[in-house]
Amino acid sequence: MFCKNCGTEINDNAHFCPKCGNNNQGDQQASKKVVEDNQIKKQIKPEFNWPYKIITIFGKALVYFFIIFCYIIAEITEDLIVITPIIFLVVIAVGILYILIKLLLGKMQYNDLEYNFYNTKVEYKDGFLNKEEKELKYKYIREVTMTQNILERIFKIGTIRIFTNASSGNYGYGRNHNMIGKNGIFIHCVKNVKEEYNKVKEIIDEGTQED
């Protein structure tokens, strides 16, 4: 083989280059570690849970509808009383359309969600609409938690949250994977969440020790 530093041909078993003293064995071990870190030890692909999503999205739509309803009642005048039923029908139609679009887009996004856990890192991939990839080294992870709200317990799913040193710890729900404006990964709609959480935590703990 050849020295990585000066290019001198040296014995394959040599630890150091006789010319410049570079530790080529260390370079080989580092390269081997990189190759090994391309092997996926655990993959999580969340499944879109229709009943859970319908209830949560409908709940949000109901809140929006109530706000719009209160606004219409406050602003209505005698001249608009005649067309009030039409206004309410339009609001309801828009609400139903909002729910259907949210469900459709959510299902399409979940089809492309992928969380791959390697020896020393976790990668997030989302190929829906705008392609997004995110890599997080285990050495930057501060905490891994598992949560189940009442609805999640009913539908036998849960959420795995991975916090980094820069994370605030707030439980935001802005995206399927990120805390609102903070670093970290949230994995929603995980089946057998307790088992998956234990496995993920074990892989991260092992990866942190290796670093």
Short mmCIF file of C-alpha atoms in Angstrom, two decimals:
data_model
loop_
_atom_site.label_atom_id
_atom_site.label_comp_id
_atom_site.label_asym_id
_atom_site.label_seq_id
_atom_site.Cartn_x
_atom_site.Cartn_y
_atom_site.Cartn_z
CA MET A 1 0.00 0.00 0.00
CA PHE A 2 0.97 3.68 -0.16
CA CYS A 3 1.31 6.20 2.66
CA LYS A 4 -1.73 8.49 2.87
CA ASN A 5 0.49 11.41 3.82
CA CYS A 6 3.53 11.33 1.49
CA GLY A 7 2.68 8.61 -1.05
CA THR A 8 5.65 6.37 -0.23
CA GLU A 9 5.06 2.66 -0.93
CA ILE A 10 5.15 0.73 2.36
CA ASN A 11 4.40 -2.77 3.65
CA ASP A 12 0.70 -3.59 3.99
CA ASN A 13 1.19 -4.51 7.66
CA ALA A 14 3.23 -1.42 8.53
CA HIS A 15 1.71 0.83 11.18
CA PHE A 16 3.89 3.84 10.44
CA CYS A 17 5.46 5.23 7.27
CA PRO A 18 9.28 4.88 7.43
CA LYS A 19 9.67 8.19 5.57
CA CYS A 20 7.24 10.62 7.23
CA GLY A 21 6.07 8.63 10.27
CA ASN A 22 2.36 8.89 9.45
CA ASN A 23 0.09 6.39 11.27
CA ASN A 24 -1.45 4.57 8.30
CA GLN A 25 -2.99 1.88 10.49
CA GLY A 26 -5.08 4.51 12.20
CA ASP A 27 -6.27 5.74 8.79
CA GLN A 28 -7.29 2.19 7.88
CA GLN A 29 -9.24 1.78 11.12
CA ALA A 30 -10.98 5.11 10.58
CA SER A 31 -11.91 4.09 7.02
CA LYS A 32 -13.22 0.76 8.30
CA LYS A 33 -15.38 2.55 10.85
CA VAL A 34 -16.88 4.76 8.13
CA VAL A 35 -17.75 1.70 6.04
CA GLU A 36 -19.34 -0.02 9.02
CA ASP A 37 -21.37 3.11 9.79
CA ASN A 38 -23.14 2.79 6.44
CA GLN A 39 -24.97 -0.28 7.73
CA ILE A 40 -28.49 0.36 9.00
CA LYS A 41 -29.01 -1.22 12.42
CA LYS A 42 -32.62 -0.11 12.79
CA GLN A 43 -35.18 1.48 10.48
CA ILE A 44 -38.47 3.09 11.53
CA LYS A 45 -41.10 3.92 8.91
CA PRO A 46 -44.13 5.44 10.69
CA GLU A 47 -47.51 4.40 9.31
CA PHE A 48 -50.31 6.90 8.79
CA ASN A 49 -52.94 6.00 11.40
CA TRP A 50 -56.23 7.04 9.79
CA PRO A 51 -58.52 7.05 12.89
CA TYR A 52 -55.97 8.95 14.98
CA LYS A 53 -55.28 11.52 12.27
CA ILE A 54 -58.98 12.02 11.45
CA ILE A 55 -59.77 12.76 15.10
CA THR A 56 -56.82 15.13 15.63
CA ILE A 57 -57.30 17.01 12.36
CA PHE A 58 -61.07 17.21 12.88
CA GLY A 59 -60.43 18.61 16.37
CA LYS A 60 -58.25 21.39 14.97
CA ALA A 61 -60.79 22.13 12.23
CA LEU A 62 -63.52 22.35 14.87
CA VAL A 63 -61.54 25.00 16.77
CA TYR A 64 -61.04 27.03 13.56
CA PHE A 65 -64.74 26.68 12.73
CA PHE A 66 -65.73 27.92 16.19
CA ILE A 67 -63.49 31.00 15.84
CA ILE A 68 -64.92 31.80 12.40
CA PHE A 69 -68.46 31.20 13.71
CA CYS A 70 -67.94 33.66 16.57
CA TYR A 71 -66.51 36.23 14.17
CA ILE A 72 -69.48 35.91 11.79
CA ILE A 73 -71.99 36.24 14.63
CA ALA A 74 -70.21 39.35 15.90
CA GLU A 75 -70.08 40.99 12.48
CA ILE A 76 -73.49 40.00 11.14
CA THR A 77 -76.02 42.74 10.41
CA GLU A 78 -79.70 42.76 9.53
CA ASP A 79 -78.82 43.01 5.85
CA LEU A 80 -76.85 39.76 6.05
CA ILE A 81 -79.40 37.70 7.99
CA VAL A 82 -80.93 36.38 4.76
CA ILE A 83 -77.63 34.95 3.47
CA THR A 84 -76.43 33.71 6.88
CA PRO A 85 -77.34 30.03 6.13
CA ILE A 86 -75.33 30.23 2.89
CA ILE A 87 -72.33 31.63 4.76
CA PHE A 88 -72.44 28.77 7.25
CA LEU A 89 -72.71 26.20 4.45
CA VAL A 90 -69.66 27.72 2.78
CA VAL A 91 -67.71 27.63 6.05
CA ILE A 92 -68.64 23.97 6.59
CA ALA A 93 -67.67 23.09 3.01
CA VAL A 94 -64.30 24.81 3.44
CA GLY A 95 -63.79 22.96 6.73
CA ILE A 96 -64.48 19.58 5.12
CA LEU A 97 -62.15 20.44 2.23
CA TYR A 98 -59.44 21.44 4.74
CA ILE A 99 -59.75 18.09 6.55
CA LEU A 100 -59.61 16.09 3.31
CA ILE A 101 -56.55 17.98 2.03
CA LYS A 102 -54.73 17.61 5.36
CA LEU A 103 -55.45 13.87 5.43
CA LEU A 104 -54.35 13.37 1.82
CA LEU A 105 -51.13 15.37 2.19
CA GLY A 106 -50.38 13.69 5.52
CA LYS A 107 -50.81 10.20 4.04
CA MET A 108 -48.57 11.06 1.08
CA GLN A 109 -45.86 12.44 3.37
CA TYR A 110 -45.91 9.41 5.66
CA ASN A 111 -45.29 7.19 2.63
CA ASP A 112 -41.85 8.82 2.26
CA LEU A 113 -40.89 9.21 5.91
CA GLU A 114 -37.87 7.15 6.91
CA TYR A 115 -35.67 7.10 10.01
CA ASN A 116 -32.46 5.07 9.71
CA PHE A 117 -30.32 4.34 12.78
CA TYR A 118 -26.66 3.52 12.16
CA ASN A 119 -23.77 2.82 14.54
CA THR A 120 -23.07 6.47 15.33
CA LYS A 121 -25.85 8.50 13.71
CA VAL A 122 -29.53 8.66 12.80
CA GLU A 123 -30.72 9.89 9.39
CA TYR A 124 -34.14 11.31 8.62
CA LYS A 125 -35.46 11.29 5.05
CA ASP A 126 -38.57 12.86 3.57
CA GLY A 127 -39.01 12.79 -0.20
CA PHE A 128 -42.50 14.30 -0.33
CA LEU A 129 -42.83 17.63 -2.22
CA ASN A 130 -39.53 19.22 -1.11
CA LYS A 131 -36.90 16.54 -0.50
CA GLU A 132 -35.37 16.81 2.96
CA GLU A 133 -32.62 14.84 4.69
CA LYS A 134 -31.23 15.30 8.16
CA GLU A 135 -28.33 13.60 9.96
CA LEU A 136 -27.84 13.64 13.71
CA LYS A 137 -24.74 12.23 15.43
CA TYR A 138 -25.43 10.28 18.62
CA LYS A 139 -22.75 12.24 20.50
CA TYR A 140 -24.94 15.36 20.21
CA ILE A 141 -28.04 13.66 21.62
CA ARG A 142 -28.97 14.74 25.14
CA GLU A 143 -32.08 12.68 25.79
CA VAL A 144 -34.39 10.10 24.21
CA THR A 145 -37.98 9.88 25.46
CA MET A 146 -41.18 8.03 24.64
CA THR A 147 -44.64 9.56 25.09
CA GLN A 148 -48.22 8.41 24.59
CA ASN A 149 -51.18 10.74 24.96
CA ILE A 150 -54.67 9.37 25.58
CA LEU A 151 -55.52 9.04 21.89
CA GLU A 152 -52.19 7.40 21.09
CA ARG A 153 -52.76 4.83 23.84
CA ILE A 154 -56.21 4.06 22.44
CA PHE A 155 -54.82 3.46 18.94
CA LYS A 156 -51.70 1.66 20.28
CA ILE A 157 -49.15 4.06 18.86
CA GLY A 158 -46.72 6.53 20.39
CA THR A 159 -44.06 9.16 19.81
CA ILE A 160 -40.29 8.85 20.17
CA ARG A 161 -38.56 12.16 20.86
CA ILE A 162 -34.82 12.66 20.39
CA PHE A 163 -33.45 15.85 21.98
CA THR A 164 -30.05 17.36 21.19
CA ASN A 165 -27.89 19.58 23.38
CA ALA A 166 -29.39 22.58 21.56
CA SER A 167 -32.99 21.46 22.14
CA SER A 168 -35.20 23.39 24.51
CA GLY A 169 -37.20 20.33 25.53
CA ASN A 170 -40.52 21.89 24.49
CA TYR A 171 -42.96 19.42 23.03
CA GLY A 172 -43.79 21.16 19.75
CA TYR A 173 -45.91 19.63 17.01
CA GLY A 174 -44.98 21.83 14.07
CA ARG A 175 -43.68 19.07 11.78
CA ASN A 176 -43.67 15.29 11.78
CA HIS A 177 -40.01 15.15 12.77
CA ASN A 178 -38.83 18.48 14.17
CA MET A 179 -39.55 20.57 17.22
CA ILE A 180 -40.74 24.05 16.32
CA GLY A 181 -37.62 26.03 15.45
CA LYS A 182 -35.36 23.73 17.48
CA ASN A 183 -32.98 20.88 16.81
CA GLY A 184 -34.17 17.34 17.39
CA ILE A 185 -36.30 14.60 15.92
CA PHE A 186 -39.87 13.60 16.76
CA ILE A 187 -41.11 10.29 15.33
CA HIS A 188 -44.91 10.11 15.47
CA CYS A 189 -47.33 7.20 14.93
CA VAL A 190 -44.84 4.52 15.99
CA LYS A 191 -46.35 1.05 16.47
CA ASN A 192 -45.06 -1.07 19.37
CA VAL A 193 -43.58 2.18 20.62
CA LYS A 194 -42.19 0.79 23.90
CA GLU A 195 -40.26 -1.94 22.08
CA GLU A 196 -39.05 0.45 19.37
CA TYR A 197 -38.01 3.02 21.98
CA ASN A 198 -35.92 0.49 23.90
CA LYS A 199 -34.18 -0.63 20.72
CA VAL A 200 -33.47 2.95 19.58
CA LYS A 201 -32.15 3.89 23.02
CA GLU A 202 -29.90 0.82 23.07
CA ILE A 203 -28.43 1.67 19.64
CA ILE A 204 -27.84 5.31 20.63
CA ASP A 205 -26.22 4.32 23.94
CA GLU A 206 -23.90 1.90 22.16
CA GLY A 207 -23.03 4.48 19.51
CA THR A 208 -22.26 7.09 22.15
CA GLN A 209 -19.90 4.71 23.95
CA GLU A 210 -18.07 3.99 20.68
CA ASP A 211 -17.47 7.71 20.15
#
